[in-house]
Amino acid sequence: MCPVCLRPQSACICALAQPVLAATQVLILQHPLERQEAKGTARLLHLCLPGSRLEVGEAFDPQQLQQWLYDAWPGAEAAQQTLLLYPQTPDQPAALSALTECDAPVSVRRLVLLDGTWRKSRKMLYANPLLAQLPRLALTDTGPAGYRIRKAPRAGQLSTLEAGALALQALEGWAQDAPPLQALQQSFAGLIAQHERLRPAH
Ligand SMILES: [Zn+2]
């Protein structure tokens, strides 16, 4: 096992990660069932973002979660604004509608990503009221055309890395050809290529 990415050495993804500098602090909350998911992308995103944080669980201790959401981390200031990347749901009418409301200058912004299938992330949301009440960033209709890597690990759903890249692009104001965005895209493409390579032949 590789001690950094927790994968078998033959499938180590550490070399695929291209470091990306982003002002937005990223907190990835991974559902326990995703940890061993060979096609998962959260770990790679975490490796690409040197200041990011990845925590595993479904129902978190509220005090602990509160700290992860708002307090200073080692090497990172306390957040002035914390957003959850999650679609709008009818039961949360107070959620931020879209990026427009994130335009206000905020010097320290934190973005929370839930790593799991829709069902698992919904469970995480309901199990953690602190997450449910966060202002949301929804990607619907805001994703720039053309940036959707075709071979998504799960059909009909963006991978965590892709969704995170789109959210960061919006929050950081990256152009389509911005080097950090390209670095994330290349890291993801490398992961897809590795899956293809390692997939047993039929
Ligand atoms: Zn590794």
PDB file of C-alpha atoms and ligand atoms in Angstrom:
ATOM      1  CA  MET A   1       0.000   0.000   0.000  1.00  0.00           C
ATOM      2  CA  CYS A   2       1.131   3.538  -0.707  1.00  0.00           C
ATOM      3  CA  PRO A   3       0.988   5.369   2.651  1.00  0.00           C
ATOM      4  CA  VAL A   4       0.033   8.684   1.015  1.00  0.00           C
ATOM      5  CA  CYS A   5      -2.837   7.826  -1.327  1.00  0.00           C
ATOM      6  CA  LEU A   6      -3.743   4.566   0.460  1.00  0.00           C
ATOM      7  CA  ARG A   7      -3.855   2.587  -2.757  1.00  0.00           C
ATOM      8  CA  PRO A   8      -1.896  -0.496  -3.756  1.00  0.00           C
ATOM      9  CA  GLN A   9       1.545   0.532  -5.054  1.00  0.00           C
ATOM     10  CA  SER A  10       0.564  -0.705  -8.509  1.00  0.00           C
ATOM     11  CA  ALA A  11      -2.319   1.779  -8.571  1.00  0.00           C
ATOM     12  CA  CYS A  12      -0.638   4.648  -6.688  1.00  0.00           C
ATOM     13  CA  ILE A  13      -1.984   8.004  -7.843  1.00  0.00           C
ATOM     14  CA  CYS A  14       0.548  10.260  -6.122  1.00  0.00           C
ATOM     15  CA  ALA A  15       2.503  10.927  -9.309  1.00  0.00           C
ATOM     16  CA  LEU A  16      -0.699  11.988 -11.083  1.00  0.00           C
ATOM     17  CA  ALA A  17      -1.363  14.885  -8.735  1.00  0.00           C
ATOM     18  CA  GLN A  18      -0.287  18.245 -10.092  1.00  0.00           C
ATOM     19  CA  PRO A  19      -0.139  20.787  -7.283  1.00  0.00           C
ATOM     20  CA  VAL A  20      -2.599  23.649  -7.657  1.00  0.00           C
ATOM     21  CA  LEU A  21      -2.584  26.931  -5.780  1.00  0.00           C
ATOM     22  CA  ALA A  22      -6.027  28.216  -4.884  1.00  0.00           C
ATOM     23  CA  ALA A  23      -7.044  30.867  -2.379  1.00  0.00           C
ATOM     24  CA  THR A  24     -10.186  28.898  -1.533  1.00  0.00           C
ATOM     25  CA  GLN A  25      -9.683  26.427   1.280  1.00  0.00           C
ATOM     26  CA  VAL A  26     -11.146  23.048   0.440  1.00  0.00           C
ATOM     27  CA  LEU A  27     -12.619  20.597   2.940  1.00  0.00           C
ATOM     28  CA  ILE A  28     -13.496  17.200   1.505  1.00  0.00           C
ATOM     29  CA  LEU A  29     -15.828  15.060   3.600  1.00  0.00           C
ATOM     30  CA  GLN A  30     -15.620  11.521   2.333  1.00  0.00           C
ATOM     31  CA  HIS A  31     -18.279   8.897   2.981  1.00  0.00           C
ATOM     32  CA  PRO A  32     -16.617   5.804   4.515  1.00  0.00           C
ATOM     33  CA  LEU A  33     -17.810   3.608   1.642  1.00  0.00           C
ATOM     34  CA  GLU A  34     -15.933   5.828  -0.819  1.00  0.00           C
ATOM     35  CA  ARG A  35     -12.600   5.284   0.831  1.00  0.00           C
ATOM     36  CA  GLN A  36     -11.918   2.011  -0.922  1.00  0.00           C
ATOM     37  CA  GLU A  37     -13.599   3.034  -4.154  1.00  0.00           C
ATOM     38  CA  ALA A  38     -10.974   2.421  -6.852  1.00  0.00           C
ATOM     39  CA  LYS A  39     -12.542   5.007  -9.116  1.00  0.00           C
ATOM     40  CA  GLY A  40     -12.785   7.657  -6.443  1.00  0.00           C
ATOM     41  CA  THR A  41     -11.277  11.036  -7.219  1.00  0.00           C
ATOM     42  CA  ALA A  42     -11.461  12.807  -3.847  1.00  0.00           C
ATOM     43  CA  ARG A  43      -8.043  11.631  -2.741  1.00  0.00           C
ATOM     44  CA  LEU A  44      -6.472  12.860  -5.967  1.00  0.00           C
ATOM     45  CA  LEU A  45      -8.144  16.257  -5.576  1.00  0.00           C
ATOM     46  CA  HIS A  46      -6.848  16.379  -2.014  1.00  0.00           C
ATOM     47  CA  LEU A  47      -3.339  15.594  -3.277  1.00  0.00           C
ATOM     48  CA  CYS A  48      -3.621  18.344  -5.915  1.00  0.00           C
ATOM     49  CA  LEU A  49      -4.583  20.967  -3.332  1.00  0.00           C
ATOM     50  CA  PRO A  50      -1.749  21.194  -0.801  1.00  0.00           C
ATOM     51  CA  GLY A  51      -3.801  23.149   1.768  1.00  0.00           C
ATOM     52  CA  SER A  52      -6.906  20.994   1.537  1.00  0.00           C
ATOM     53  CA  ARG A  53      -8.308  18.690   4.152  1.00  0.00           C
ATOM     54  CA  LEU A  54      -9.923  15.272   3.738  1.00  0.00           C
ATOM     55  CA  GLU A  55     -11.950  13.734   6.554  1.00  0.00           C
ATOM     56  CA  VAL A  56     -13.835  10.438   6.447  1.00  0.00           C
ATOM     57  CA  GLY A  57     -17.208   9.775   8.070  1.00  0.00           C
ATOM     58  CA  GLU A  58     -20.976   9.901   7.733  1.00  0.00           C
ATOM     59  CA  ALA A  59     -22.246  11.490  10.941  1.00  0.00           C
ATOM     60  CA  PHE A  60     -19.578  13.756  12.368  1.00  0.00           C
ATOM     61  CA  ASP A  61     -19.175  15.013  15.904  1.00  0.00           C
ATOM     62  CA  PRO A  62     -20.766  18.493  15.727  1.00  0.00           C
ATOM     63  CA  GLN A  63     -17.976  20.168  17.665  1.00  0.00           C
ATOM     64  CA  GLN A  64     -15.352  18.630  15.457  1.00  0.00           C
ATOM     65  CA  LEU A  65     -17.283  19.503  12.321  1.00  0.00           C
ATOM     66  CA  GLN A  66     -17.764  23.068  13.521  1.00  0.00           C
ATOM     67  CA  GLN A  67     -13.974  23.394  13.760  1.00  0.00           C
ATOM     68  CA  TRP A  68     -13.404  21.945  10.307  1.00  0.00           C
ATOM     69  CA  LEU A  69     -15.991  24.286   8.820  1.00  0.00           C
ATOM     70  CA  TYR A  70     -14.992  27.556  10.385  1.00  0.00           C
ATOM     71  CA  ASP A  71     -11.895  27.512  12.557  1.00  0.00           C
ATOM     72  CA  ALA A  72      -8.292  27.982  11.515  1.00  0.00           C
ATOM     73  CA  TRP A  73      -6.499  24.865  10.293  1.00  0.00           C
ATOM     74  CA  PRO A  74      -2.779  24.240  10.513  1.00  0.00           C
ATOM     75  CA  GLY A  75      -1.426  26.758   8.031  1.00  0.00           C
ATOM     76  CA  ALA A  76      -4.863  28.142   7.129  1.00  0.00           C
ATOM     77  CA  GLU A  77      -6.786  31.061   8.608  1.00  0.00           C
ATOM     78  CA  ALA A  78     -10.307  30.800   9.980  1.00  0.00           C
ATOM     79  CA  ALA A  79     -12.954  30.984   7.268  1.00  0.00           C
ATOM     80  CA  GLN A  80     -15.006  34.126   6.740  1.00  0.00           C
ATOM     81  CA  GLN A  81     -17.402  32.282   4.506  1.00  0.00           C
ATOM     82  CA  THR A  82     -17.999  28.541   4.196  1.00  0.00           C
ATOM     83  CA  LEU A  83     -19.945  27.196   1.243  1.00  0.00           C
ATOM     84  CA  LEU A  84     -21.240  23.712   0.551  1.00  0.00           C
ATOM     85  CA  LEU A  85     -21.077  22.467  -3.009  1.00  0.00           C
ATOM     86  CA  TYR A  86     -24.504  20.882  -3.282  1.00  0.00           C
ATOM     87  CA  PRO A  87     -27.559  21.372  -5.463  1.00  0.00           C
ATOM     88  CA  GLN A  88     -30.504  23.399  -4.322  1.00  0.00           C
ATOM     89  CA  THR A  89     -33.206  21.382  -2.603  1.00  0.00           C
ATOM     90  CA  PRO A  90     -36.807  22.500  -1.999  1.00  0.00           C
ATOM     91  CA  ASP A  91     -36.479  21.998   1.746  1.00  0.00           C
ATOM     92  CA  GLN A  92     -33.755  24.587   1.957  1.00  0.00           C
ATOM     93  CA  PRO A  93     -35.247  27.774   0.493  1.00  0.00           C
ATOM     94  CA  ALA A  94     -32.732  29.976   2.270  1.00  0.00           C
ATOM     95  CA  ALA A  95     -29.788  28.575   0.358  1.00  0.00           C
ATOM     96  CA  LEU A  96     -27.708  30.841  -1.818  1.00  0.00           C
ATOM     97  CA  SER A  97     -29.061  30.551  -5.297  1.00  0.00           C
ATOM     98  CA  ALA A  98     -25.880  30.738  -7.286  1.00  0.00           C
ATOM     99  CA  LEU A  99     -22.509  32.284  -7.700  1.00  0.00           C
ATOM    100  CA  THR A 100     -23.843  35.821  -7.902  1.00  0.00           C
ATOM    101  CA  GLU A 101     -24.235  35.885  -4.169  1.00  0.00           C
ATOM    102  CA  CYS A 102     -20.679  34.708  -3.691  1.00  0.00           C
ATOM    103  CA  ASP A 103     -19.334  37.679  -5.594  1.00  0.00           C
ATOM    104  CA  ALA A 104     -18.953  39.829  -2.499  1.00  0.00           C
ATOM    105  CA  PRO A 105     -15.287  40.106  -1.627  1.00  0.00           C
ATOM    106  CA  VAL A 106     -14.445  37.562   1.005  1.00  0.00           C
ATOM    107  CA  SER A 107     -10.790  37.121   1.755  1.00  0.00           C
ATOM    108  CA  VAL A 108     -10.935  33.685   3.336  1.00  0.00           C
ATOM    109  CA  ARG A 109     -13.423  31.358   1.757  1.00  0.00           C
ATOM    110  CA  ARG A 110     -13.819  27.670   2.461  1.00  0.00           C
ATOM    111  CA  LEU A 111     -15.525  25.195   0.156  1.00  0.00           C
ATOM    112  CA  VAL A 112     -16.969  21.925   1.431  1.00  0.00           C
ATOM    113  CA  LEU A 113     -17.249  18.950  -0.921  1.00  0.00           C
ATOM    114  CA  LEU A 114     -19.168  15.788  -0.066  1.00  0.00           C
ATOM    115  CA  ASP A 115     -17.550  12.739  -1.607  1.00  0.00           C
ATOM    116  CA  GLY A 116     -20.146  10.050  -2.140  1.00  0.00           C
ATOM    117  CA  THR A 117     -22.958   9.016  -4.427  1.00  0.00           C
ATOM    118  CA  TRP A 118     -26.054  11.211  -4.345  1.00  0.00           C
ATOM    119  CA  ARG A 119     -27.658   8.871  -1.838  1.00  0.00           C
ATOM    120  CA  LYS A 120     -24.641   8.834   0.423  1.00  0.00           C
ATOM    121  CA  SER A 121     -24.101  12.573   0.302  1.00  0.00           C
ATOM    122  CA  ARG A 122     -27.774  13.164   1.041  1.00  0.00           C
ATOM    123  CA  LYS A 123     -27.405  10.931   4.086  1.00  0.00           C
ATOM    124  CA  MET A 124     -24.371  12.932   5.167  1.00  0.00           C
ATOM    125  CA  LEU A 125     -26.350  16.137   4.782  1.00  0.00           C
ATOM    126  CA  TYR A 126     -29.223  14.918   6.938  1.00  0.00           C
ATOM    127  CA  ALA A 127     -26.923  13.391   9.514  1.00  0.00           C
ATOM    128  CA  ASN A 128     -25.095  16.690   9.970  1.00  0.00           C
ATOM    129  CA  PRO A 129     -27.344  19.734  10.491  1.00  0.00           C
ATOM    130  CA  LEU A 130     -24.241  21.942  10.379  1.00  0.00           C
ATOM    131  CA  LEU A 131     -23.744  20.890   6.771  1.00  0.00           C
ATOM    132  CA  ALA A 132     -27.406  21.229   5.863  1.00  0.00           C
ATOM    133  CA  GLN A 133     -27.497  24.826   7.014  1.00  0.00           C
ATOM    134  CA  LEU A 134     -24.433  25.980   5.091  1.00  0.00           C
ATOM    135  CA  PRO A 135     -24.966  28.391   2.225  1.00  0.00           C
ATOM    136  CA  ARG A 136     -24.733  26.410  -0.969  1.00  0.00           C
ATOM    137  CA  LEU A 137     -22.937  26.720  -4.187  1.00  0.00           C
ATOM    138  CA  ALA A 138     -24.861  24.938  -6.913  1.00  0.00           C
ATOM    139  CA  LEU A 139     -23.183  24.090 -10.184  1.00  0.00           C
ATOM    140  CA  THR A 140     -26.355  23.687 -12.215  1.00  0.00           C
ATOM    141  CA  ASP A 141     -26.150  25.793 -15.354  1.00  0.00           C
ATOM    142  CA  THR A 142     -22.978  27.470 -14.174  1.00  0.00           C
ATOM    143  CA  GLY A 143     -20.591  24.891 -15.594  1.00  0.00           C
ATOM    144  CA  PRO A 144     -18.846  26.305 -18.621  1.00  0.00           C
ATOM    145  CA  ALA A 145     -19.570  24.359 -21.772  1.00  0.00           C
ATOM    146  CA  GLY A 146     -16.908  21.986 -22.945  1.00  0.00           C
ATOM    147  CA  TYR A 147     -15.410  21.119 -19.633  1.00  0.00           C
ATOM    148  CA  ARG A 148     -16.982  17.841 -18.831  1.00  0.00           C
ATOM    149  CA  ILE A 149     -14.612  14.978 -19.085  1.00  0.00           C
ATOM    150  CA  ARG A 150     -16.481  12.319 -20.960  1.00  0.00           C
ATOM    151  CA  LYS A 151     -15.285   9.292 -19.125  1.00  0.00           C
ATOM    152  CA  ALA A 152     -16.721  10.250 -15.767  1.00  0.00           C
ATOM    153  CA  PRO A 153     -16.362   7.441 -13.231  1.00  0.00           C
ATOM    154  CA  ARG A 154     -20.104   7.430 -12.689  1.00  0.00           C
ATOM    155  CA  ALA A 155     -22.476   8.116 -15.497  1.00  0.00           C
ATOM    156  CA  GLY A 156     -24.732  11.078 -14.930  1.00  0.00           C
ATOM    157  CA  GLN A 157     -22.709  12.454 -12.081  1.00  0.00           C
ATOM    158  CA  LEU A 158     -19.609  14.562 -12.033  1.00  0.00           C
ATOM    159  CA  SER A 159     -16.773  13.071 -10.074  1.00  0.00           C
ATOM    160  CA  THR A 160     -15.729  14.889  -6.929  1.00  0.00           C
ATOM    161  CA  LEU A 161     -12.595  16.115  -8.649  1.00  0.00           C
ATOM    162  CA  GLU A 162     -14.504  17.484 -11.642  1.00  0.00           C
ATOM    163  CA  ALA A 163     -17.133  19.126  -9.467  1.00  0.00           C
ATOM    164  CA  GLY A 164     -14.431  20.597  -7.245  1.00  0.00           C
ATOM    165  CA  ALA A 165     -12.543  21.908 -10.264  1.00  0.00           C
ATOM    166  CA  LEU A 166     -15.683  23.606 -11.617  1.00  0.00           C
ATOM    167  CA  ALA A 167     -16.486  25.123  -8.245  1.00  0.00           C
ATOM    168  CA  LEU A 168     -12.934  26.388  -7.840  1.00  0.00           C
ATOM    169  CA  GLN A 169     -12.960  27.766 -11.355  1.00  0.00           C
ATOM    170  CA  ALA A 170     -16.046  29.796 -10.455  1.00  0.00           C
ATOM    171  CA  LEU A 171     -14.799  30.914  -7.052  1.00  0.00           C
ATOM    172  CA  GLU A 172     -11.271  31.718  -8.176  1.00  0.00           C
ATOM    173  CA  GLY A 173     -12.323  33.258 -11.469  1.00  0.00           C
ATOM    174  CA  TRP A 174     -10.094  30.942 -13.493  1.00  0.00           C
ATOM    175  CA  ALA A 175     -10.337  31.244 -17.249  1.00  0.00           C
ATOM    176  CA  GLN A 176     -10.893  28.084 -19.257  1.00  0.00           C
ATOM    177  CA  ASP A 177      -7.168  27.881 -20.034  1.00  0.00           C
ATOM    178  CA  ALA A 178      -5.921  28.925 -16.591  1.00  0.00           C
ATOM    179  CA  PRO A 179      -2.933  26.789 -15.534  1.00  0.00           C
ATOM    180  CA  PRO A 180      -4.488  25.637 -12.225  1.00  0.00           C
ATOM    181  CA  LEU A 181      -7.620  24.440 -13.995  1.00  0.00           C
ATOM    182  CA  GLN A 182      -5.522  22.677 -16.602  1.00  0.00           C
ATOM    183  CA  ALA A 183      -3.476  21.050 -13.879  1.00  0.00           C
ATOM    184  CA  LEU A 184      -6.649  19.647 -12.311  1.00  0.00           C
ATOM    185  CA  GLN A 185      -7.940  18.471 -15.677  1.00  0.00           C
ATOM    186  CA  GLN A 186      -4.633  16.792 -16.466  1.00  0.00           C
ATOM    187  CA  SER A 187      -4.554  15.083 -13.081  1.00  0.00           C
ATOM    188  CA  PHE A 188      -8.051  13.748 -13.703  1.00  0.00           C
ATOM    189  CA  ALA A 189      -7.171  12.649 -17.227  1.00  0.00           C
ATOM    190  CA  GLY A 190      -4.163  10.817 -15.785  1.00  0.00           C
ATOM    191  CA  LEU A 191      -6.423   8.982 -13.361  1.00  0.00           C
ATOM    192  CA  ILE A 192      -8.792   7.938 -16.144  1.00  0.00           C
ATOM    193  CA  ALA A 193      -5.842   6.726 -18.212  1.00  0.00           C
ATOM    194  CA  GLN A 194      -4.593   4.744 -15.247  1.00  0.00           C
ATOM    195  CA  HIS A 195      -7.984   3.053 -14.834  1.00  0.00           C
ATOM    196  CA  GLU A 196      -7.925   2.090 -18.479  1.00  0.00           C
ATOM    197  CA  ARG A 197      -4.450   0.667 -18.116  1.00  0.00           C
ATOM    198  CA  LEU A 198      -5.196  -1.320 -14.983  1.00  0.00           C
ATOM    199  CA  ARG A 199      -8.569  -2.611 -16.087  1.00  0.00           C
ATOM    200  CA  PRO A 200      -8.340  -6.325 -16.670  1.00  0.00           C
ATOM    201  CA  ALA A 201      -8.602  -7.235 -20.338  1.00  0.00           C
ATOM    202  CA  HIS A 202     -11.754  -9.063 -21.390  1.00  0.00           C
TER     203      HIS A 202
HETATM  204 ZN    ZN B   1       0.380   6.982  -3.643  1.00  0.00          ZN
END
